[in-house]
Short mmCIF file of C-alpha atoms in Angstrom, two decimals:
data_model
loop_
_atom_site.label_atom_id
_atom_site.label_comp_id
_atom_site.label_asym_id
_atom_site.label_seq_id
_atom_site.Cartn_x
_atom_site.Cartn_y
_atom_site.Cartn_z
CA MET A 535 -8.87 -23.46 -12.01
CA LYS A 536 -7.42 -19.96 -12.23
CA LYS A 537 -8.21 -17.90 -15.29
CA LYS A 538 -5.39 -16.02 -16.95
CA ARG A 539 -5.90 -12.27 -17.03
CA TRP A 540 -5.74 -10.67 -20.40
CA GLY A 541 -3.58 -7.59 -20.80
CA GLU A 542 -1.08 -6.21 -18.34
CA LYS A 543 -1.76 -5.42 -14.71
CA TYR A 544 -2.64 -1.74 -14.21
CA LYS A 545 0.29 0.15 -12.76
CA ASP A 546 -0.83 2.98 -10.49
CA ASN A 547 1.72 5.79 -10.69
CA ARG A 548 -0.18 8.38 -8.65
CA ASN A 549 1.69 10.42 -6.09
CA TRP A 550 -0.55 9.39 -3.20
CA ARG A 551 0.60 12.12 -0.80
CA ASN A 552 -0.36 14.92 -3.21
CA TYR A 553 -3.51 13.12 -4.37
CA ASN A 554 -4.71 12.71 -0.79
CA ARG A 555 -4.09 16.41 -0.04
CA LYS A 556 -6.23 17.39 -3.02
CA LEU A 557 -9.06 15.13 -1.85
CA VAL A 558 -8.91 16.60 1.66
CA ARG A 559 -9.08 20.14 0.27
CA ARG A 560 -12.01 19.18 -1.94
CA GLY A 561 -13.78 17.69 1.09
CA GLU A 562 -13.25 20.88 3.09
CA ALA A 563 -15.07 22.82 0.39
CA TYR A 564 -18.10 20.52 0.71
CA ILE A 565 -18.15 20.20 4.49
CA SER A 566 -18.64 23.32 6.54
CA LEU A 567 -16.71 23.00 9.80
CA ASP A 568 -18.60 25.85 11.50
CA PHE A 569 -20.98 23.50 13.32
CA ILE A 570 -18.10 22.07 15.42
CA GLU A 571 -17.57 25.28 17.41
#
C-alpha cells in the first residue's frame, strides 16, 4: 500500500550550471593543486 505524501513535491529551481561552478571554485580553495606538479 502506497502512502500519500503530504504537501507538494519540492520544486528545485536552482540554476545547476552556475551552482556547480560555485562548488568547483569552493573546492579549489580547499584543495591545493600544488602537489600534482
